[in-house]
XYZ file of C-alpha atoms in Angstrom:
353
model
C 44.389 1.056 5.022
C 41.256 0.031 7.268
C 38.412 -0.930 5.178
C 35.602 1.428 4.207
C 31.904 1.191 3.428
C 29.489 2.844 1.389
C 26.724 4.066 3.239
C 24.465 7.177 3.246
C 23.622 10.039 5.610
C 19.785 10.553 6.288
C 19.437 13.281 3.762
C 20.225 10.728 1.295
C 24.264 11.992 0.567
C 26.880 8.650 -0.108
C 29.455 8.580 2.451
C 32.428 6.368 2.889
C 33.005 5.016 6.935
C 35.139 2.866 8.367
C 33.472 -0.416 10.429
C 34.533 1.041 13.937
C 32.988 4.614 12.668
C 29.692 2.455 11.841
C 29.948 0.817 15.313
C 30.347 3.738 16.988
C 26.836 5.376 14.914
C 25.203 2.287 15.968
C 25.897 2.735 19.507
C 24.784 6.607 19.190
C 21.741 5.917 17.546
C 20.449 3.064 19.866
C 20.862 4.700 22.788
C 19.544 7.850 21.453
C 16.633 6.337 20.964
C 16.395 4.270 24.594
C 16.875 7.697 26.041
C 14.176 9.143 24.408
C 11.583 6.388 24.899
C 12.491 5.108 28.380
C 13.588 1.715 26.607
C 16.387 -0.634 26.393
C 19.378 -0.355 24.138
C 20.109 -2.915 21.443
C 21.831 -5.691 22.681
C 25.752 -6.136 21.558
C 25.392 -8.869 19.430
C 22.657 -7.194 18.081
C 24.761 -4.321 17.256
C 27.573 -6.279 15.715
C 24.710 -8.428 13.687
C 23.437 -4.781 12.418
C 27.138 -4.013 11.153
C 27.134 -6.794 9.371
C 24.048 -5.654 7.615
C 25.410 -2.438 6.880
C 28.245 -3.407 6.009
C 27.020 -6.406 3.113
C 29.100 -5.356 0.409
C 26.312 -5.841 -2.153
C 23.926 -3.244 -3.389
C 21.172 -5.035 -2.163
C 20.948 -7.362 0.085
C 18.178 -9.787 1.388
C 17.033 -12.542 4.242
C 17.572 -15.959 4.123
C 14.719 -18.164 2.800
C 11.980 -18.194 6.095
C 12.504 -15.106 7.369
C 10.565 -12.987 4.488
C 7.690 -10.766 5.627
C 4.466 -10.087 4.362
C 4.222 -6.190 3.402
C 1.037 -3.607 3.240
C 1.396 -0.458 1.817
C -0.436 2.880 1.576
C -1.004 3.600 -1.543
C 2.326 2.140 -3.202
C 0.016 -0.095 -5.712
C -0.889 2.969 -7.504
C 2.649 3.942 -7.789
C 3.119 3.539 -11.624
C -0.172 5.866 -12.219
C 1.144 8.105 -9.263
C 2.380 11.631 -10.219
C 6.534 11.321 -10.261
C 6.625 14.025 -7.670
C 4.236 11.664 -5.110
C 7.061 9.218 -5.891
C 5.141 7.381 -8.340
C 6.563 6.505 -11.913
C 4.164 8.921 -13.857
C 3.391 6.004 -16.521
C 0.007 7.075 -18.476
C -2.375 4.398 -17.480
C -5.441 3.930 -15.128
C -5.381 3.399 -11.619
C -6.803 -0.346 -12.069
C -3.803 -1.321 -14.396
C -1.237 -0.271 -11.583
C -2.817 -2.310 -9.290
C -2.899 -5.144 -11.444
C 0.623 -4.133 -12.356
C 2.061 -4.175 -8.571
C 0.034 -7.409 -7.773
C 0.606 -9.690 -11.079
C 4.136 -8.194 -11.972
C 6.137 -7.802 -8.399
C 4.054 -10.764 -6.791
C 2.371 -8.174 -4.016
C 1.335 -9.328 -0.564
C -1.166 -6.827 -0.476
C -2.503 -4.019 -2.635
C -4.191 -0.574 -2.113
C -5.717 2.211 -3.377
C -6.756 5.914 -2.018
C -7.726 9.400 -2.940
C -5.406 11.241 -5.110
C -5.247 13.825 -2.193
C -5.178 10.225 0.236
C -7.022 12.500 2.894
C -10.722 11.595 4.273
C -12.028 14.811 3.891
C -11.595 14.959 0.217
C -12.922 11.477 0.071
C -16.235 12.189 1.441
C -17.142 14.699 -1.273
C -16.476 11.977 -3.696
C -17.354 8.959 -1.710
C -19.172 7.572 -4.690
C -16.492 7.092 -6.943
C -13.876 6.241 -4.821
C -16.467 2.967 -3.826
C -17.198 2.271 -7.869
C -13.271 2.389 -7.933
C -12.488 -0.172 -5.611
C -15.264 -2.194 -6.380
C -14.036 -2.418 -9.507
C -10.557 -3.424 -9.018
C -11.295 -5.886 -6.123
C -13.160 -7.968 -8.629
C -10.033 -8.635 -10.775
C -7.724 -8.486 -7.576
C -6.348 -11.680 -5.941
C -4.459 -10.409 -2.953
C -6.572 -8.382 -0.085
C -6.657 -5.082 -1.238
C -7.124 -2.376 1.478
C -8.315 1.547 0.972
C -6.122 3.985 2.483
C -6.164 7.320 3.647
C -5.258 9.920 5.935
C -7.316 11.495 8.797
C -5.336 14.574 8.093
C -7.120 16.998 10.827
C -4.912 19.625 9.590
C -7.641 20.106 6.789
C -10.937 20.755 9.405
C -9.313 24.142 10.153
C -9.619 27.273 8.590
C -9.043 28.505 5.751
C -9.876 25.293 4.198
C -11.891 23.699 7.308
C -15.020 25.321 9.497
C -13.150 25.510 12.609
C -10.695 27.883 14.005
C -7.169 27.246 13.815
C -5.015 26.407 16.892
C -2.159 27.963 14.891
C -3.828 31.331 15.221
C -4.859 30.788 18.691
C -1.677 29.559 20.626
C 0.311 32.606 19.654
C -2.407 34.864 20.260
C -2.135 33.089 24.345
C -5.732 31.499 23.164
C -4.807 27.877 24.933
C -7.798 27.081 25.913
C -9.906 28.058 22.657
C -7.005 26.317 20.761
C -7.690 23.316 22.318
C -11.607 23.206 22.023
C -10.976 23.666 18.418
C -8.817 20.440 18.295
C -12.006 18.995 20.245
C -14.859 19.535 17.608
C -12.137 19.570 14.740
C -11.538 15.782 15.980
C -15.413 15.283 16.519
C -16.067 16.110 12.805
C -13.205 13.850 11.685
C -14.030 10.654 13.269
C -17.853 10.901 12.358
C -16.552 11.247 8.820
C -14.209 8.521 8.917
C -16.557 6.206 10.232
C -19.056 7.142 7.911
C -16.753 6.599 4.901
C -15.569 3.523 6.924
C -19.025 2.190 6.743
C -19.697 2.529 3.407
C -17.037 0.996 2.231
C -17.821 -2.093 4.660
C -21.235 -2.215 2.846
C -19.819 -2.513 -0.539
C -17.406 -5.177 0.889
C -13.831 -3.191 1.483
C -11.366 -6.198 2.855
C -9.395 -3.614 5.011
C -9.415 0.062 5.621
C -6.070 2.102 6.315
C -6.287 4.839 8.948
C -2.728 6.166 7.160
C -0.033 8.819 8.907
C -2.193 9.146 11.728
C -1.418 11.759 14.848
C 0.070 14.089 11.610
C -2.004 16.958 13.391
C -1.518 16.256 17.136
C -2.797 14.489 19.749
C -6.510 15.540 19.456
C -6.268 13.742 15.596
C -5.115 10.127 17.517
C -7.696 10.631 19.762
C -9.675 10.243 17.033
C -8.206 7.789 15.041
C -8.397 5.544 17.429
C -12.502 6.784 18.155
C -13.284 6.155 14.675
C -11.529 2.551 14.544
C -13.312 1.616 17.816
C -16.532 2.500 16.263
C -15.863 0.921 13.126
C -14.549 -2.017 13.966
C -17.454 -2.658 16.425
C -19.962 -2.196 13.399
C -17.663 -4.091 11.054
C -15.624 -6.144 13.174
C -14.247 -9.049 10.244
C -13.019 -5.506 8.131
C -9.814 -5.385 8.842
C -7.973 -2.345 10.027
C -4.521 -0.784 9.649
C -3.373 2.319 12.236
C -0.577 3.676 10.831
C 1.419 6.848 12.806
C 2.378 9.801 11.399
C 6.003 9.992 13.600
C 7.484 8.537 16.140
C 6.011 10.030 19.403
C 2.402 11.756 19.640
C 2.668 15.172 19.419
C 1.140 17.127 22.372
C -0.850 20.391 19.927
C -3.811 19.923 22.913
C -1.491 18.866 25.401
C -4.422 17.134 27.676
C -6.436 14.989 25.967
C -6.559 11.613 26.985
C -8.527 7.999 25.243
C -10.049 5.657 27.950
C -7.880 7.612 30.764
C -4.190 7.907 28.848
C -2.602 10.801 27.677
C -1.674 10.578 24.618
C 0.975 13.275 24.095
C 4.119 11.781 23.840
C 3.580 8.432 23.552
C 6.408 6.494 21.871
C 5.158 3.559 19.660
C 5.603 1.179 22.211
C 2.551 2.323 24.163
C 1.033 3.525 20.795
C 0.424 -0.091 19.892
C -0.955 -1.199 23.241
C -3.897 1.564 22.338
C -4.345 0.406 18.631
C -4.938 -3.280 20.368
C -7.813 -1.915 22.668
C -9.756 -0.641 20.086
C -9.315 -3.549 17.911
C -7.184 -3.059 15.058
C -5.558 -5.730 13.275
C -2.248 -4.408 11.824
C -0.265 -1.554 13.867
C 2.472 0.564 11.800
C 4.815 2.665 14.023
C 6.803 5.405 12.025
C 10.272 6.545 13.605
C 11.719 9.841 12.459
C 14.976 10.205 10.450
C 17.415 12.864 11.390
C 18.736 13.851 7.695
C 21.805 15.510 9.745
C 23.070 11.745 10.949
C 24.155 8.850 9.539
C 21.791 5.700 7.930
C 23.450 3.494 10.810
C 22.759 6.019 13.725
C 19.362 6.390 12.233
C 18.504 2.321 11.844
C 19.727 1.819 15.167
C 17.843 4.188 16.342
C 14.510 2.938 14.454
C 15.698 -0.615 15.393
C 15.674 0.362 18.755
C 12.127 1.544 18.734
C 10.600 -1.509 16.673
C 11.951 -4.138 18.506
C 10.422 -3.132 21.879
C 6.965 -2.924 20.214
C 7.216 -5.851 18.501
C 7.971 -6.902 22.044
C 5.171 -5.499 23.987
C 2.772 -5.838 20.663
C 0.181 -8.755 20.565
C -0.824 -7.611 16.905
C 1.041 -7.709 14.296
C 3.558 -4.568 13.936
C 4.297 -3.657 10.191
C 7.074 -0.826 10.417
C 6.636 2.130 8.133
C 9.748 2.100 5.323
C 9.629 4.699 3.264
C 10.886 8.347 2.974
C 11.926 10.138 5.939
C 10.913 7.242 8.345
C 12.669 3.718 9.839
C 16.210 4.600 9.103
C 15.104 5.530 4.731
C 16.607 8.701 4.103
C 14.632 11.760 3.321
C 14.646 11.265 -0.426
C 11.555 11.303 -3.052
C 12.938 8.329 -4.689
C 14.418 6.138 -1.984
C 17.542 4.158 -2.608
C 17.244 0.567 -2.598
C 20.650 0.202 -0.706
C 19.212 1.541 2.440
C 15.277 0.175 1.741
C 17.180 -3.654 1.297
C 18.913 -3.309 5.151
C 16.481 -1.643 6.572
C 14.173 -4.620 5.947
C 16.920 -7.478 6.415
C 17.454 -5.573 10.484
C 14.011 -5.347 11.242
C 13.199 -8.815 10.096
C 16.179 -10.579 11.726
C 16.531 -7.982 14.626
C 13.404 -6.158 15.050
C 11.178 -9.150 14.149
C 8.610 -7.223 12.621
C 5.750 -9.602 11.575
């Protein structure tokens, strides 16, 4: 009887394969994504070094001593305050005691903090307490502490925004109007992130986190990477995190373009060349997992995509593990079989900084 391992498919369900099967899913997923992003496929020792990975028959496995990275995180330092269905633990205490919690008791790299709604729009409103907040807490932190939160254009339209919304228009054969709301939508959004950018500079924020950026479309990059530009040229020792929302930019304008590049559907590769240019300091590409395939077709696949920016990067590139992204399956509460690998391939493989 050929041996079998315990693995998972990217909805999260436990699955028994054989090591050729796992090959084989390795091989799909790789060149899956090299199609995709115009890109070279893993290399074959690569591949077998991956199945080995995979394969580890322990629960969790783990790097050998010099190969450990450092880690940032959006939000994750508030995880034992954080609602259970946000993935946190739901324990009743503050958000400073988590903090102090993730730092002191797991020996964090980094910490953060954000809005409970981690959105900048929100965060303006209440811009004064989020600043008290982490004012507080970086007093009794060690480790940099960053604030995080989404640009989340999605919120600028209406009903909840002032500006029409381009998921009215584009059925309606409204293209053009469609896209000039994207325009001022994206306007709006980077003066406010800037703004809130620069206030927390003032009151002496170590790093800001432009989080699951792009969620909204290419106009929402566009100004991401505006907003960092323009913040990091009035703060420039702040340092700043531009973290993607998926693994190409979606095209919801279609033609808008930063300093003469389209940005609809770029692949991380040239995602990170644009996150250089406007000077941020830490780039976080997020691949898409396909719940319908495998964990190794979907590593491979997010292996395939982090090693070429790592490649082409001259920033550091800190891959986005969590839920639904880098080969983790799609699961609220992700299992620390696939989080372990995951890690051990891009820091052996993908040499993610």
């Amino acid at each position: 009887m050929s041996k079998t391992v315990l693995t998972r498919m990217g909805d999260g369900e436990r699955v028994h394969m054989s090591l050729s099967e796992i090959r084989d899913e390795l091989q799909k997923g790789t060149g899956n994504a090299a199609e995709l992003a115009h890109i070279p496929s893993l290399l074959d020792d690569e591949i077998e070094q991956l199945l080995e990975i995979v394969a580890e028959p322990g629960r969790v496995v783990s790097v050998p001593h010099g190969h450990e990275l450092i880690v940032t995180d959006d939000g994750m330092a508030e995880c034992f305050s954080g609602a259970e269905a946000d993935g946190g633990s739901g324990v009743s205490m503050g958000r400073q005691a988590s903090v102090l919690s993730y730092e002191r008791g797991l020996a964090a790299d980094t910490g953060s903090i954000g809005h409970t709604d981690y959105s900048f729009k929100p965060v303006k409103a209440v811009l004064d307490v989020e600043l008290q907040a982490y004012h507080q807490i970086s007093l009794l932190t060690t480790a940099p502490l960053f604030y995080g939160s989404q640009p989340n254009m999605g919120q600028y339209y209406q009903p909840d925004g002032p500006y029409p919304n381009p998921v009215d228009l584009m059925p309606a054969g409204k293209i053009k109007e469609a896209q000039a709301a994207q325009e001022e939508a994206a306007a709006q959004l980077c003066d406010d992130m800037v703004y809130i950018g620069k206030e927390f500079n003032a009151m002496g924020c170590e790093g800001f986190n432009f989080d699951t950026a792009g969620s909204s479309g290419d106009a929402e990059f566009f100004a991401t990477l505006e907003a960092a530009r323009r913040l990091k040229e009035h703060a420039p020792h702040m340092a700043v995190i531009i973290g993607m929302a998926s693994e190409f930019v979606l095209g919801m304008h279609g033609e808008i373009a930063f300093d003469g590049q389209q940005l609809a559907g770029l692949f991380p590769h040239d995602q990170v060349k644009l996150a250089e240019s406007v000077g941020a300091d830490i780039f976080g590409p997020a691949i898409n997992v396909d719940t319908s395939k495998s964990f190794p077709w979907n590593l491979a696949k997010a292996l395939t995509m982090i090693k070429e920016t790592v490649k082409r990067a001259d920033i550091p590139v800190h891959p986005n593990v969590g839920m639904g992204v880098c080969g983790i399956p799609m699961l609220l509460q992700v299992p620390i079989d696939c989080v372990s690998r995951v890690s051990k391939a891009l820091s052996l493989i993908g040499k993610a900084d």
